[in-house]
Coordinates of C-alpha atoms and ligand atoms in Angstrom, one line a residue:
Chain A
X1 CA 6.9 2.7 0.1
X2 CA 6.9 3.2 4.0
X3 CA 8.6 6.6 4.2
X4 CA 5.9 7.9 2.4
X5 CA 3.0 6.6 4.9
X6 CA 4.9 8.9 7.7
X7 CA 2.3 10.1 9.9
X8 CA -0.3 8.5 8.8
X9 CA -3.5 8.3 10.6
X10 CA -3.8 5.5 13.1
X11 CA -7.5 4.9 14.8
X12 CA -7.2 4.8 18.3
X13 CA -9.1 5.5 20.9
X14 CA -7.5 8.3 22.9
X15 CA -7.7 11.4 24.6
X16 CA -5.9 12.5 21.8
X17 CA -8.4 11.6 19.0
X18 CA -11.4 12.6 20.6
X19 CA -10.6 16.4 20.0
X20 CA -11.7 18.6 18.4
X21 CA -9.4 18.7 15.5
X22 CA -9.7 22.8 15.0
X23 CA -8.5 22.8 18.7
X24 CA -6.2 20.4 17.8
X25 CA -4.5 22.5 15.2
X26 CA -5.4 25.7 16.7
X27 CA -2.8 24.1 19.9
X28 CA -0.8 23.2 17.1
X29 CA -0.2 27.0 16.2
X30 CA 0.2 27.4 19.7
X31 CA 2.6 25.6 20.7
X32 CA 4.6 25.3 17.5
X33 CA 5.3 29.2 18.4
X34 CA 6.1 28.2 21.4
X35 CA 8.7 26.5 20.8
X36 CA 9.9 29.1 18.2
X37 CA 10.1 31.9 20.7
X38 CA 13.9 32.7 21.9
X39 CA 15.7 33.5 25.3
X40 CA 18.1 35.5 26.0
X41 CA 20.1 33.2 28.0
X42 CA 21.3 29.8 26.2
X43 CA 20.9 28.4 29.6
X44 CA 16.6 28.5 29.0
X45 CA 16.7 28.3 25.8
X46 CA 17.2 24.1 26.1
X47 CA 15.6 24.3 29.9
X48 CA 12.7 25.5 28.0
X49 CA 13.1 23.3 24.4
X50 CA 13.4 20.6 26.7
X51 CA 10.0 21.0 28.8
X52 CA 8.4 20.9 25.5
X53 CA 10.1 18.1 24.7
X54 CA 8.8 16.6 27.8
X55 CA 5.8 18.3 26.8
X56 CA 5.0 16.8 23.1
X57 CA 6.8 13.4 24.6
X58 CA 4.2 12.6 27.0
X59 CA 1.5 13.8 24.1
X60 CA 2.8 10.9 21.8
X61 CA 1.9 9.0 25.2
X62 CA -1.1 10.1 25.1
X63 CA -2.2 9.5 21.6
X64 CA -0.6 6.4 21.4
X65 CA 1.8 8.0 18.8
X66 CA 4.7 5.3 18.3
X67 CA 8.3 6.8 18.9
X68 CA 9.5 4.4 16.6
X69 CA 8.1 6.8 13.7
X70 CA 8.7 10.1 15.6
X71 CA 12.9 8.7 15.7
X72 CA 12.3 7.5 12.2
X73 CA 11.4 10.8 11.1
X74 CA 14.4 12.0 12.8
X75 CA 15.9 10.0 10.2
X76 CA 14.3 10.7 7.2
X77 CA 16.1 14.0 7.9
X78 CA 19.5 13.3 8.6
X79 CA 20.8 14.9 5.1
X80 CA 19.2 18.2 7.0
X81 CA 20.4 17.9 9.6
X82 CA 24.5 17.1 8.5
X83 CA 24.3 20.3 6.0
X84 CA 23.0 22.2 9.2
X85 CA 25.9 21.6 11.4
X86 CA 28.3 22.1 8.5
X87 CA 27.0 25.4 8.0
X88 CA 26.6 26.7 11.5
X89 CA 30.0 24.9 12.1
X90 CA 31.5 26.9 9.0
X91 CA 30.9 29.8 9.4
X92 CA 31.6 31.8 12.8
X93 CA 29.0 33.2 15.0
X94 CA 29.4 37.4 15.8
X95 CA 29.5 37.2 19.3
X96 CA 31.2 34.0 19.6
X97 CA 34.0 33.5 21.9
X98 CA 35.0 30.9 23.0
X99 CA 36.8 28.0 21.2
X100 CA 34.8 24.7 22.3
X101 CA 37.4 22.8 20.4
X102 CA 39.7 23.5 16.9
X103 CA 40.6 20.8 14.5
X104 CA 44.0 22.3 12.8
X105 CA 43.1 25.3 12.2
X106 CA 39.4 25.5 12.3
X107 CA 38.5 26.9 15.6
X108 CA 34.8 26.1 16.6
X109 CA 33.2 27.9 18.8
X110 CA 30.8 26.2 21.5
X111 CA 28.1 29.2 20.2
X112 CA 27.8 27.8 17.1
X113 CA 27.3 23.9 18.1
X114 CA 24.8 25.1 20.2
X115 CA 22.8 27.1 17.4
X116 CA 23.6 23.8 14.8
X117 CA 21.9 21.9 18.8
X118 CA 18.6 24.8 19.1
X119 CA 17.4 24.3 15.3
X120 CA 17.9 20.3 15.4
X121 CA 15.5 20.6 18.4
X122 CA 13.5 22.5 16.9
X123 CA 13.3 21.0 13.9
X124 CA 12.4 17.6 15.5
X125 CA 10.0 19.0 17.9
X126 CA 8.2 20.4 15.0
X127 CA 7.4 17.2 12.9
X128 CA 7.0 15.3 16.6
X129 CA 4.1 17.7 17.1
X130 CA 3.0 17.5 13.3
X131 CA 3.2 13.6 13.5
X132 CA 1.0 13.6 16.3
X133 CA -1.9 16.0 14.8
X134 CA -1.7 13.7 11.6
X135 CA -1.5 10.5 12.9
X136 CA -4.4 11.3 15.3
X137 CA -6.2 12.5 13.0
X138 CA -8.5 11.8 10.5
X139 CA -7.6 13.8 7.6
X140 CA -11.2 13.9 7.1
X141 CA -12.0 16.0 10.2
X142 CA -8.7 18.3 9.3
X143 CA -10.7 19.9 6.1
X144 CA -13.6 19.9 7.9
X145 CA -11.5 23.1 11.2
X146 CA -10.1 24.4 7.8
X147 CA -13.5 24.8 6.3
X148 CA -14.5 25.7 9.3
X149 CA -11.4 28.4 9.6
X150 CA -12.2 30.3 6.1
X151 CA -15.3 30.3 7.1
X152 CA -15.2 34.2 7.3
X153 CA -13.2 34.6 3.8
X154 CA -17.3 33.7 2.7
X155 CA -18.0 36.8 3.1
X156 CA -15.3 38.5 0.2
X157 CA -16.9 35.1 -2.2
X158 CA -14.2 33.1 -1.4
X159 CA -14.8 29.3 -2.8
X160 CA -14.7 27.5 1.4
X161 CA -16.4 24.9 -0.1
X162 CA -14.7 23.9 -3.1
X163 CA -10.8 24.6 -1.5
X164 CA -11.9 22.1 1.7
X165 CA -13.8 19.6 -0.9
X166 CA -10.4 19.4 -3.1
X167 CA -8.3 18.9 0.2
X168 CA -10.3 15.9 1.2
X169 CA -10.3 14.7 -2.1
X170 CA -6.1 14.6 -2.5
X171 CA -5.6 13.3 1.3
X172 CA -8.5 10.3 -0.3
X173 CA -6.7 9.6 -2.3
X174 CA -3.2 9.3 -1.2
X175 CA -3.2 5.3 0.4
X176 CA -5.5 4.6 -3.3
X177 CA -2.0 6.1 -5.2
X178 CA 0.7 4.1 -3.2
X179 CA -1.9 1.2 -3.1
X180 CA -1.5 1.3 -7.1
X181 CA 2.5 3.3 -7.3
X182 CA 2.6 -0.8 -5.1
X183 CA 1.2 -3.1 -8.1
X184 CA 2.0 -1.3 -11.2
X185 CA 5.8 -1.3 -9.4
X186 CA 4.9 -5.1 -9.1
X187 CA 3.5 -6.2 -12.4
X188 CA 6.3 -4.3 -14.2
X189 CA 8.9 -6.0 -11.6
X190 CA 7.0 -9.3 -13.2
X191 CA 8.1 -8.0 -16.6
X192 CA 11.6 -7.8 -15.2
X193 CA 11.8 -4.0 -14.5
X194 CA 14.3 -3.3 -11.6
X195 CA 14.0 0.0 -9.3
X196 CA 16.3 -0.9 -7.3
X197 CA 20.1 -1.6 -9.0
X198 CA 20.7 -0.9 -12.8
X199 CA 21.8 2.1 -15.4
X200 CA 21.1 5.1 -15.4
X201 CA 18.9 4.2 -18.9
X202 CA 17.2 1.2 -17.0
X203 CA 16.6 3.1 -14.6
X204 CA 15.1 6.3 -16.0
X205 CA 13.4 3.5 -18.6
X206 CA 12.0 2.2 -15.3
X207 CA 10.0 5.2 -13.2
X208 CA 8.6 5.5 -17.4
X209 CA 6.9 2.7 -16.8
X210 CA 5.7 3.1 -13.7
X211 CA 4.7 8.0 -14.1
X212 CA 2.9 6.7 -17.0
X213 CA 0.8 4.6 -15.4
X214 CA -0.4 5.7 -12.8
X215 CA -1.3 9.1 -14.4
X216 CA -3.5 7.3 -17.0
X217 CA -4.7 5.3 -14.1
X218 CA -5.6 8.8 -12.4
X219 CA -7.1 10.7 -14.7
X220 CA -9.4 7.8 -15.2
X221 CA -10.3 7.9 -11.5
X222 CA -10.7 11.7 -12.0
X223 CA -12.7 11.2 -14.4
X224 CA -15.4 8.7 -12.8
X225 CA -15.2 10.2 -9.6
X226 CA -16.2 13.9 -11.9
X227 CA -18.9 11.3 -13.0
X228 CA -20.2 10.2 -10.1
X229 CA -20.8 13.4 -8.0
X230 CA -22.0 14.9 -10.8
X231 CA -24.8 12.0 -10.8
X232 CA -25.5 12.4 -7.6
X233 CA -25.9 16.0 -8.1
X234 CA -23.2 18.4 -6.2
X235 CA -23.0 20.5 -6.8
X236 CA -20.2 23.0 -4.8
X237 CA -23.1 26.3 -4.3
X238 CA -25.7 24.4 -2.5
X239 CA -26.0 24.4 1.2
X240 CA -25.0 21.9 2.8
X241 CA -24.9 20.0 6.5
X242 CA -22.6 17.9 7.8
X243 CA -22.5 13.5 9.0
X244 CA -20.1 14.6 11.6
X245 CA -20.8 18.2 13.3
X246 CA -17.4 19.4 14.8
X247 CA -17.8 19.3 18.6
X248 CA -16.6 21.6 21.3
X249 CA -16.6 20.0 24.7
X250 CA -14.7 20.8 27.8
X251 CA -12.0 19.1 27.3
X252 CA -11.1 20.9 24.0
X253 CA -11.8 23.9 26.4
X254 CA -9.1 22.7 28.8
X255 CA -6.4 21.6 26.2
X256 CA -6.7 25.6 24.5
X257 CA -5.9 27.0 27.8
X258 CA -3.2 24.7 28.8
X259 CA -1.7 25.2 24.9
X260 CA -2.7 29.1 26.0
X261 CA -1.0 28.8 28.5
X262 CA 2.4 27.5 27.7
X263 CA 2.5 29.8 24.7
X264 CA 1.9 32.7 27.0
X265 CA 4.5 31.6 29.5
X266 CA 7.4 31.0 27.7
X267 CA 6.7 34.8 26.1
X268 CA 6.7 35.9 29.2
X269 CA 9.8 34.9 30.1
X270 CA 10.8 35.4 26.6
X271 CA 10.5 39.9 27.4
X272 CA 10.6 39.8 30.2
X273 CA 13.9 38.4 30.0
X274 CA 13.7 35.6 32.3
X275 CA 16.7 33.8 33.2
X276 CA 18.0 30.8 36.2
X277 CA 18.4 33.8 38.0
X278 CA 15.7 35.7 38.3
X279 CA 14.0 35.2 42.0
X280 CA 12.1 33.0 42.4
X281 CA 11.4 31.7 39.2
X282 CA 13.1 28.2 38.7
X283 CA 10.2 27.2 41.9
X284 CA 7.4 29.0 40.0
X285 CA 8.2 27.0 36.5
X286 CA 8.8 23.8 38.4
X287 CA 5.0 24.5 40.5
X288 CA 3.8 25.1 37.2
X289 CA 5.5 22.2 35.4
X290 CA 4.6 19.5 38.2
X291 CA 1.1 20.5 37.5
X292 CA 0.3 20.4 33.4
X293 CA 2.6 16.8 34.4
X294 CA -0.7 16.5 37.1
X295 CA -2.6 16.5 34.7
X296 CA -1.2 15.0 32.1
X297 CA 0.3 12.1 33.7
X298 CA -3.8 11.6 35.0
X299 CA -4.7 11.4 31.9
X300 CA -2.4 8.7 29.9
X301 CA -3.9 6.8 33.4
X302 CA -7.3 6.7 32.1
X303 CA -5.7 6.2 28.9
X304 CA -4.5 3.0 30.2
X305 CA -7.5 1.8 32.3
X306 CA -9.6 2.2 29.1
X307 CA -7.0 -0.1 26.7
X308 CA -7.0 -3.2 29.6
X309 CA -11.8 -3.0 28.9
Chain B
X1 CA 9.2 -25.9 -13.2
X2 CA 8.2 -27.2 -9.9
X3 CA 6.3 -25.2 -7.4
X4 CA 6.7 -26.4 -3.3
X5 CA 5.8 -24.1 0.1
X6 CA 7.1 -25.0 2.9
X7 CA 5.0 -23.6 5.7
X8 CA 4.6 -19.9 4.3
X9 CA 2.6 -17.1 6.6
X10 CA 2.5 -13.7 5.4
X11 CA 1.7 -10.9 7.6
X12 CA 0.9 -7.4 5.7
X13 CA 2.0 -4.2 7.2
X14 CA 4.5 -5.6 9.3
X15 CA 6.5 -2.0 9.2
X16 CA 3.7 -0.6 9.5
X17 CA 1.2 -0.4 13.4
X18 CA -0.9 -2.8 12.2
X19 CA -0.7 -6.5 10.9
X20 CA -2.7 -8.7 9.3
X21 CA -1.9 -12.0 8.5
X22 CA -2.4 -12.7 4.8
X23 CA -2.0 -16.4 4.1
X24 CA -1.6 -18.7 7.4
X25 CA 1.5 -22.3 6.8
X26 CA 0.9 -22.9 3.5
X27 CA 1.9 -26.0 2.7
X28 CA 1.6 -27.6 -0.8
X29 CA 2.7 -28.0 -3.7
X30 CA 2.1 -26.5 -7.7
X31 CA 3.3 -29.6 -9.4
X32 CA 5.9 -29.6 -13.2
X33 CA 3.8 -29.0 -15.7
X34 CA 0.3 -29.2 -14.1
X35 CA -3.1 -26.4 -14.8
X36 CA -3.2 -25.7 -11.0
X37 CA -6.1 -24.2 -10.2
X38 CA -6.4 -21.7 -7.5
X39 CA -10.2 -21.0 -6.2
X40 CA -11.3 -19.6 -3.0
X41 CA -13.8 -16.6 -1.4
X42 CA -12.7 -12.7 -1.9
X43 CA -10.5 -12.0 0.2
X44 CA -8.9 -15.7 1.4
X45 CA -5.2 -14.4 0.4
X46 CA -5.1 -16.2 -3.5
X47 CA -3.5 -13.2 -5.1
X48 CA -0.6 -12.3 -1.7
X49 CA 0.1 -16.3 -2.3
X50 CA 1.3 -16.5 -6.4
X51 CA 3.4 -13.1 -5.0
X52 CA 5.1 -15.2 -3.1
X53 CA 5.8 -17.5 -6.5
X54 CA 8.2 -14.6 -8.6
X55 CA 9.9 -13.3 -4.8
X56 CA 7.8 -10.0 -5.3
X57 CA 6.5 -10.6 -2.0
X58 CA 8.8 -12.7 0.2
X59 CA 7.2 -14.4 3.2
X60 CA 7.7 -14.0 7.4
X61 CA 7.9 -17.5 7.6
X62 CA 8.3 -21.0 5.5
X63 CA 10.0 -20.9 2.5
X64 CA 8.9 -20.8 -1.2
X65 CA 11.2 -23.5 -3.4
X66 CA 10.5 -22.4 -7.5
X67 CA 12.5 -25.4 -8.9
X68 CA 17.1 -24.1 -8.1
X69 CA 15.5 -20.5 -6.4
X70 CA 14.6 -20.8 -2.8
X71 CA 12.8 -17.2 -1.7
X72 CA 12.9 -17.9 2.3
X73 CA 12.2 -15.7 4.7
X74 CA 15.5 -16.9 5.8
X75 CA 17.7 -14.8 4.2
X76 CA 21.0 -17.0 5.0
X77 CA 19.5 -19.7 1.9
X78 CA 16.8 -17.4 -0.3
X79 CA 18.8 -17.3 -3.6
X80 CA 20.1 -13.8 -3.7
X81 CA 19.3 -12.8 -7.2
X82 CA 15.3 -13.0 -8.1
X83 CA 15.4 -11.6 -12.0
X84 CA 16.6 -14.9 -13.5
X85 CA 12.8 -15.9 -11.4
X86 CA 10.6 -13.7 -12.7
X87 CA 11.6 -14.9 -17.0
X88 CA 10.3 -18.1 -15.1
X89 CA 7.5 -17.9 -13.5
X90 CA 5.1 -15.2 -15.7
X91 CA 2.6 -13.2 -13.1
X92 CA -0.2 -11.7 -15.0
X93 CA -2.2 -9.5 -12.3
X94 CA -6.1 -9.2 -12.2
X95 CA -6.4 -5.8 -13.7
X96 CA -3.1 -6.8 -16.0
X97 CA -4.6 -3.6 -18.1
X98 CA -3.6 -0.6 -16.3
X99 CA 0.8 -1.9 -17.0
X100 CA 0.8 -1.3 -19.8
X101 CA 2.9 1.9 -21.0
X102 CA 4.9 1.4 -24.1
X103 CA 3.8 3.6 -27.8
X104 CA 3.5 0.5 -29.4
X105 CA 1.6 -2.7 -28.5
X106 CA 3.6 -4.4 -30.2
X107 CA 6.6 -2.3 -28.0
X108 CA 4.8 -3.3 -24.9
X109 CA 4.9 -6.6 -25.5
X110 CA 8.8 -6.9 -26.3
X111 CA 9.5 -5.1 -23.0
X112 CA 9.6 -7.9 -20.8
X113 CA 11.6 -10.2 -22.9
X114 CA 14.0 -7.7 -23.6
X115 CA 14.8 -6.9 -20.1
X116 CA 15.4 -10.2 -19.9
X117 CA 18.5 -9.7 -22.4
X118 CA 16.2 -10.7 -25.6
X119 CA 17.7 -7.8 -28.3
X120 CA 15.0 -6.3 -30.2
X121 CA 14.1 -7.5 -33.9
X122 CA 13.9 -11.2 -31.5
X123 CA 12.3 -9.2 -29.6
X124 CA 9.9 -7.5 -31.8
X125 CA 9.2 -11.0 -33.5
X126 CA 8.3 -13.1 -29.8
X127 CA 5.8 -10.5 -29.7
X128 CA 4.3 -10.0 -32.8
X129 CA 3.8 -14.2 -32.1
X130 CA 2.4 -13.6 -29.1
X131 CA -0.3 -11.6 -29.8
X132 CA -1.3 -13.2 -32.7
X133 CA -2.1 -15.9 -30.6
X134 CA -3.8 -13.7 -28.4
X135 CA -6.1 -12.9 -30.9
X136 CA -5.3 -9.8 -31.6
X137 CA -4.4 -9.0 -34.8
X138 CA -2.0 -6.6 -36.9
X139 CA -3.8 -4.2 -37.5
X140 CA -3.3 -3.4 -34.0
X141 CA 0.6 -3.8 -33.8
X142 CA 1.5 -0.2 -34.3
X143 CA -1.9 1.5 -32.1
X144 CA -1.3 2.7 -28.9
X145 CA -2.7 0.2 -26.4
X146 CA -4.4 2.9 -24.2
X147 CA -6.2 3.0 -28.0
X148 CA -7.5 -0.6 -27.0
X149 CA -10.4 -1.0 -25.0
X150 CA -11.0 -2.5 -21.7
X151 CA -10.5 -6.9 -23.3
X152 CA -7.8 -6.3 -25.3
X153 CA -6.0 -3.8 -23.4
X154 CA -5.8 -7.5 -20.7
X155 CA -5.4 -10.0 -24.7
X156 CA -2.1 -7.5 -24.7
X157 CA -1.1 -7.6 -21.2
X158 CA -1.3 -11.0 -21.5
X159 CA 0.3 -11.6 -24.2
X160 CA 3.4 -9.5 -22.8
X161 CA 4.0 -12.2 -20.7
X162 CA 3.8 -15.3 -22.2
X163 CA 6.1 -13.1 -24.5
X164 CA 9.3 -13.6 -21.4
X165 CA 8.7 -16.9 -22.9
X166 CA 7.7 -18.7 -18.6
X167 CA 8.1 -21.4 -17.3
X168 CA 5.3 -21.6 -15.3
X169 CA 2.5 -18.4 -16.3
X170 CA 0.5 -17.6 -13.7
X171 CA -3.1 -16.0 -14.3
X172 CA -4.5 -13.4 -11.6
X173 CA -8.9 -13.9 -13.1
X174 CA -7.3 -13.8 -16.9
X175 CA -10.9 -13.7 -17.4
X176 CA -13.1 -10.9 -15.6
X177 CA -14.6 -9.3 -17.8
X178 CA -14.2 -10.6 -20.8
X179 CA -17.2 -12.1 -23.6
X180 CA -18.0 -15.5 -22.9
X181 CA -16.4 -16.5 -26.4
X182 CA -13.4 -14.5 -25.4
X183 CA -13.6 -16.4 -21.9
X184 CA -13.6 -19.6 -23.9
X185 CA -10.6 -18.1 -26.3
X186 CA -8.7 -17.2 -23.3
X187 CA -9.0 -20.5 -22.2
X188 CA -8.5 -22.6 -25.2
X189 CA -5.4 -20.6 -25.7
X190 CA -3.8 -21.8 -21.9
X191 CA -4.9 -24.8 -22.9
X192 CA -2.6 -25.5 -25.6
X193 CA 0.1 -23.3 -23.4
X194 CA -0.1 -26.4 -20.7
X195 CA 0.6 -28.1 -23.6
X196 CA 3.8 -27.1 -25.0
X197 CA 4.7 -27.6 -21.9
X198 CA 4.3 -24.5 -19.6
X199 CA 3.0 -24.8 -16.6
X200 CA -0.3 -23.1 -15.8
X201 CA -1.6 -21.5 -12.9
X202 CA -4.8 -20.0 -13.0
X203 CA -6.7 -17.8 -9.7
X204 CA -10.3 -17.3 -10.8
X205 CA -13.7 -17.8 -9.5
X206 CA -15.2 -19.0 -12.1
X207 CA -15.7 -23.5 -10.8
X208 CA -17.3 -24.6 -14.9
X209 CA -13.5 -23.8 -16.0
X210 CA -12.2 -25.1 -13.4
X211 CA -14.0 -28.1 -14.1
X212 CA -13.1 -27.8 -16.9
X213 CA -9.3 -27.7 -17.2
X214 CA -7.4 -27.4 -14.3
X215 CA -5.4 -31.3 -13.2
X216 CA -5.7 -30.1 -9.7
X217 CA -7.4 -27.4 -7.8
X218 CA -6.2 -25.6 -4.6
X219 CA -8.8 -24.5 -2.3
X220 CA -8.0 -21.5 0.3
X221 CA -10.4 -20.0 2.5
X222 CA -9.4 -17.0 6.1
X223 CA -5.4 -17.5 4.2
X224 CA -5.2 -21.9 4.7
X225 CA -4.9 -24.2 2.1
X226 CA -8.1 -26.3 2.7
X227 CA -8.4 -28.8 0.2
X228 CA -5.7 -29.3 -2.6
X229 CA -6.3 -32.4 -5.1
X230 CA -8.4 -33.8 -8.5
X231 CA -11.4 -31.1 -9.2
X232 CA -13.3 -33.9 -9.5
X233 CA -12.9 -35.3 -6.3
X234 CA -13.9 -31.7 -5.2
X235 CA -17.0 -31.2 -6.7
X236 CA -18.0 -34.5 -6.3
X237 CA -17.8 -34.7 -2.4
X238 CA -16.9 -31.5 -0.3
X239 CA -18.0 -28.5 -2.6
X240 CA -21.0 -27.8 0.6
X241 CA -17.8 -28.0 2.9
X242 CA -16.0 -25.1 1.9
X243 CA -19.2 -24.0 -0.3
X244 CA -18.3 -23.1 -3.6
X245 CA -20.6 -23.2 -6.9
X246 CA -21.7 -26.4 -8.0
X247 CA -19.9 -26.6 -11.6
X248 CA -23.4 -26.8 -14.1
X249 CA -21.7 -30.4 -15.7
X250 CA -21.5 -31.3 -11.9
X251 CA -25.2 -30.5 -11.0
X252 CA -26.4 -32.2 -14.7
X253 CA -24.2 -35.6 -14.3
X254 CA -25.7 -35.6 -10.6
X255 CA -29.2 -35.6 -12.3
X256 CA -28.7 -37.9 -15.0
X257 CA -26.9 -39.8 -12.8
X258 CA -30.2 -40.6 -10.3
X259 CA -32.2 -41.3 -13.4
X260 CA -30.6 -44.3 -13.8
X261 CA -27.5 -43.0 -16.2
X262 CA -23.5 -44.1 -15.4
X263 CA -20.4 -42.2 -16.9
X264 CA -16.5 -41.9 -16.1
X265 CA -16.0 -38.3 -14.9
X266 CA -12.2 -38.5 -16.5
X267 CA -14.0 -37.6 -20.3
X268 CA -15.6 -35.2 -19.6
X269 CA -14.7 -31.9 -18.5
X270 CA -17.7 -29.5 -20.9
X271 CA -21.0 -29.6 -21.0
X272 CA -21.0 -30.8 -24.7
X273 CA -19.1 -33.4 -24.0
X274 CA -21.5 -34.3 -22.0
X275 CA -23.8 -34.8 -24.8
X276 CA -21.9 -36.7 -26.4
X277 CA -21.7 -39.2 -23.4
X278 CA -26.0 -39.0 -23.3
X279 CA -25.7 -40.0 -27.1
X280 CA -24.1 -43.0 -27.4
X281 CA -25.0 -44.9 -23.7
X282 CA -29.6 -43.8 -25.8
X283 CA -28.0 -45.5 -29.1
X284 CA -26.3 -48.4 -27.6
X285 CA -29.4 -49.3 -25.2
X286 CA -31.4 -49.2 -27.6
Ligands
LIG401 N1 -1.4 -4.1 1.0 C1 -2.0 -5.0 1.4 N2 -1.9 -4.6 2.9 C2 -2.3 -5.0 3.6 N3 -3.6 -5.3 3.7 C3 -3.5 -6.4 2.2 C4 -3.3 -5.8 0.3 N4 -2.8 -6.3 0.3 C5 -4.2 -6.8 0.4 N5 -4.3 -7.2 1.8 C6 -5.8 -8.2 2.2 O1 -4.8 -9.2 2.3 C7 -6.1 -10.1 2.3 C8 -5.7 -11.4 0.6 O2 -6.0 -10.3 -0.3 P1 -5.8 -11.3 -1.9 O3 -5.6 -10.0 -2.7 O4 -4.5 -11.5 -1.6 O5 -7.0 -11.8 -1.9 P2 -7.5 -12.7 -2.4 O6 -7.8 -14.2 -3.0 O7 -6.7 -12.4 -3.8 O8 -9.4 -11.4 -3.3 P3 -9.2 -11.3 -5.0 O9 -10.4 -13.0 -4.7 O10 -10.9 -10.5 -4.3 O11 -8.4 -11.2 -5.4 C9 -7.8 -9.0 2.4 O12 -8.2 -9.8 3.5 C10 -6.8 -7.9 2.0 O13 -7.5 -7.1 2.4
LIG402 MG1 -6.9 -11.2 -5.7

């Protein structure tokens, strides 16, 4: 069960938790773009990946996301990773020149190794970022933010509120359903069902004995919820206010600027074909990184102090 | 089959970022062929406790002994195959009415025994017997379980466990939501099972039932066992200590004893017995 709950919200009192969900979503997108920028040379690619990795590592540190969880997600992707490695190694890249080593008659190029490494790093960074977002933001806040982003669509009579409501109800019921799955599994296990071992036919029966009660219970839940919403006078068309107002603070502005600058920098590096040989590039990069690190470390220290209290 | 808890701790969320200790150093025993009631406030860990009995939850520390089976936090000591244990210790869960899934009531009840290797015809025969015992008549056998009322479904679920013919039957609040007559019928059924040699473990909030049927009581509080013993000692002395409700019979007896009556508590399980006793005493005193 614990695999499914990967990336579940963990209530903590950190800087990242307190940010505006809208800013967090935008920052996620900005950083994702930064992850997917490619550069002219491999050195640049890996240097920038390293910097992004460090940045994300610090974000995880500040938001108190457990690293074990992050690496678990990597473990969950092992199949994908092996598949990518195989594909990349078997297919000879166009511009491949230097052979890393050969297995029998199969030549393996550095190019293909780098290529697969790049994809794996990107995947890992992306998943880590998303996990940091979901573990540090209440699902409900995320839907509020989504609703806010969809606001302009209201002009063309797009049912933004209904969609946000549907999403938030769906999110709300994920843990409930997981609990339900656990409960029914236990009940059927007590009746001699074995979900883990056995023949295909008995495994199939086992799944049926789980799915049917689950469906029945969910439909019942849905109906009850609909009734109780109706009984309390819920009207999707009505103008509504929210208990939690989304607030944009100075911190949010800082984070937004930081992530924006990050993305802008990566784009500039990529477009202008910067390499480590470009004059003055390395010193500026180091200075920039140091500034960001300084800022983040300051936050981390402030956090740690608050935890001790 | 004797059930024994040996210094059992249990934590929820050992893999998740939060941790909650639901059981704290449980050390108690459920006697063979006893009628044991487990009581305590909501959230004190009763359901968690009973799930250790057939290996659905494995103790975080300590061991549970069920006959020859060992469910231990220590992998080396633990019995390898727990499935036979699940046939010997049958658990009827809270809200068991939501576990039905087969096309017909009889097939659903036969599902349990068939999982433990009973042939279909034989299983159906056992299913019919169990269904009749829980008061589900023949007209229901071919119905879909989803067409039944909540109370009827509960009975079918109980029959489903009874059909496995376990040595120990564990019931988690089986009478919640039944009408008073239904409660009485159910309790008489459990009593009958008990008299036929099954060990009955009942989780309940209703102290009148505990007073009337239990041979042993386990009181839990915040994941600990705070009392283990007979029902009379519990209700006569220490009800307030554990903030449990006093059974009606006990209240009556205490009131009457203040007026000079004397009773033999072992003979009185229900209000009816008390009435008989009072009538008898008045007759002899005249
Ligand atoms: N799957 C779970 N994950 C985390 N905590 C749980 C889980 N199941 C139960 N708990 C917690 O463990 C404690 C004991 O729960 P349990 O279900 O054993 O209580 P109970 O005594 O059966 O209560 P009730 O009388 O309401 O049925 C509760 O505080 C509950 O919040
Ligand atoms: Mg319970």
